[in-house]
Coordinates of C-alpha atoms in Angstrom, one line a residue:
Q1 CA 28.2 81.1 71.0
L2 CA 28.9 77.4 70.9
Q3 CA 31.0 76.3 67.9
L4 CA 30.7 72.7 66.9
V5 CA 33.1 70.7 64.7
E6 CA 32.4 67.3 63.2
S7 CA 35.1 64.9 62.2
G8 CA 35.5 61.3 61.1
G9 CA 33.7 61.4 57.7
G10 CA 35.0 59.7 54.7
L11 CA 34.5 57.1 52.0
V12 CA 33.6 53.5 53.0
Q13 CA 32.3 50.5 51.2
P14 CA 28.8 49.1 51.9
G15 CA 28.9 47.1 55.1
G16 CA 31.8 49.1 56.5
S17 CA 31.9 51.4 59.6
L18 CA 32.8 54.9 60.5
R19 CA 32.9 56.8 63.7
L20 CA 32.0 60.4 63.7
S21 CA 32.8 62.9 66.5
C22 CA 31.3 66.1 67.6
A23 CA 33.4 68.5 69.6
A24 CA 33.4 72.1 70.8
S25 CA 36.7 73.8 71.1
G26 CA 37.4 74.7 74.7
F27 CA 33.9 73.6 75.8
T28 CA 32.3 70.4 76.9
L29 CA 29.0 69.1 75.6
D30 CA 27.8 67.4 78.7
R31 CA 25.2 70.0 79.4
F32 CA 23.8 70.1 75.9
V33 CA 21.4 67.8 74.2
I34 CA 23.2 66.5 71.1
G35 CA 21.7 65.4 67.9
W36 CA 23.1 64.0 64.7
F37 CA 21.4 64.9 61.4
R38 CA 22.2 64.2 57.8
Q39 CA 21.3 65.6 54.5
A40 CA 21.7 64.0 51.1
P41 CA 21.6 66.0 47.9
G42 CA 18.0 66.9 46.9
K43 CA 16.6 65.6 50.2
E44 CA 15.4 67.2 53.4
R45 CA 17.6 67.2 56.5
E46 CA 16.9 64.0 58.4
G47 CA 17.3 63.3 62.1
V48 CA 19.6 60.4 62.8
A49 CA 20.1 60.1 66.5
T50 CA 20.0 62.1 69.7
I51 CA 21.4 61.8 73.2
S52 CA 20.0 63.5 76.3
S53 CA 21.9 65.7 78.8
G54 CA 22.5 64.2 82.2
S55 CA 21.6 60.6 81.2
S56 CA 22.2 58.0 78.5
I57 CA 18.7 58.3 77.0
T58 CA 19.0 58.0 73.2
T59 CA 16.7 58.1 70.2
Y60 CA 17.2 56.8 66.7
A61 CA 15.6 57.1 63.4
D62 CA 14.1 53.8 62.3
S63 CA 16.4 53.7 59.3
V64 CA 19.5 53.5 61.5
K65 CA 18.3 51.5 64.6
G66 CA 20.5 48.6 65.3
R67 CA 23.3 50.0 63.1
F68 CA 24.2 53.4 64.6
T69 CA 25.1 54.2 68.2
I70 CA 25.3 57.7 69.7
S71 CA 27.4 58.0 72.9
R72 CA 29.3 60.5 75.1
D73 CA 32.9 60.5 75.9
K74 CA 32.7 62.1 79.3
A75 CA 36.4 62.6 79.7
K76 CA 36.7 64.5 76.4
G77 CA 33.4 66.2 76.6
T78 CA 32.5 65.0 73.1
V79 CA 29.8 63.0 71.4
S80 CA 30.3 60.2 68.9
L81 CA 28.2 58.5 66.3
Q82 CA 29.3 54.9 65.6
M83 CA 28.0 53.8 62.3
N84 CA 28.1 50.1 61.4
R85 CA 26.8 48.1 58.4
L86 CA 26.7 51.2 56.3
K87 CA 24.5 51.3 53.3
P88 CA 24.7 53.5 50.1
E89 CA 21.6 55.3 51.3
D90 CA 23.5 56.5 54.4
T91 CA 25.5 58.7 52.1
A92 CA 25.0 62.3 53.2
V93 CA 26.6 65.3 54.9
Y94 CA 26.3 64.6 58.6
Y95 CA 25.8 67.4 61.0
C96 CA 26.2 67.7 64.8
A97 CA 23.6 69.8 66.5
A98 CA 23.4 71.0 70.1
D99 CA 20.8 72.6 72.3
P100 CA 21.4 74.0 75.8
T101 CA 19.6 72.7 78.8
H102 CA 19.1 76.2 80.3
G103 CA 20.1 75.0 83.8
A104 CA 17.7 72.1 83.9
T105 CA 18.3 70.0 87.0
G106 CA 17.2 66.7 85.4
P107 CA 17.9 65.0 82.1
V108 CA 16.7 66.8 79.0
V109 CA 15.5 64.7 76.1
M110 CA 14.9 66.0 72.6
G111 CA 13.8 64.4 69.4
L112 CA 14.8 64.4 65.8
V113 CA 13.5 67.8 64.8
A114 CA 16.2 69.9 63.3
A115 CA 14.5 73.2 64.1
D116 CA 14.6 72.4 67.8
Y117 CA 18.4 72.7 67.9
D118 CA 20.2 76.0 68.3
Y119 CA 23.8 75.3 67.3
W120 CA 25.1 73.4 64.3
G121 CA 28.5 72.3 63.0
Q122 CA 29.6 72.7 59.3
G123 CA 29.1 69.0 58.6
T124 CA 31.3 66.1 57.5
Q125 CA 30.8 64.1 54.3
V126 CA 30.0 60.4 54.6
T127 CA 30.0 58.5 51.3
V128 CA 29.1 54.8 51.2
S129 CA 30.0 53.3 47.8
S130 CA 31.7 50.3 46.2

């Protein structure tokens, strides 16, 4: 079973930036669709961004468009989430999620529905506060 690990969370001031990384020990993520989700206390888990397998097709929640960028590091087999111009409302535990492509020959695109993803990391805390 795929084991995902998130890193890069921390405390930043409003307007600051963080870069999160999702990795699988001994395994590359290039054949998985990857999504980033977040959950704040007392709130539902919210989709943030996704990136397709086999292409650079991405999707973003309206709340982060223009501020967050999801991308793949092909050499490392990891996926990053660059978060810029952070706001207090971005404070949450951020989770990396993955779904296998099941041998699909073309790009697989998935949306921001948490239940659609099979594998999850333990999360990394992002706190935006002055």
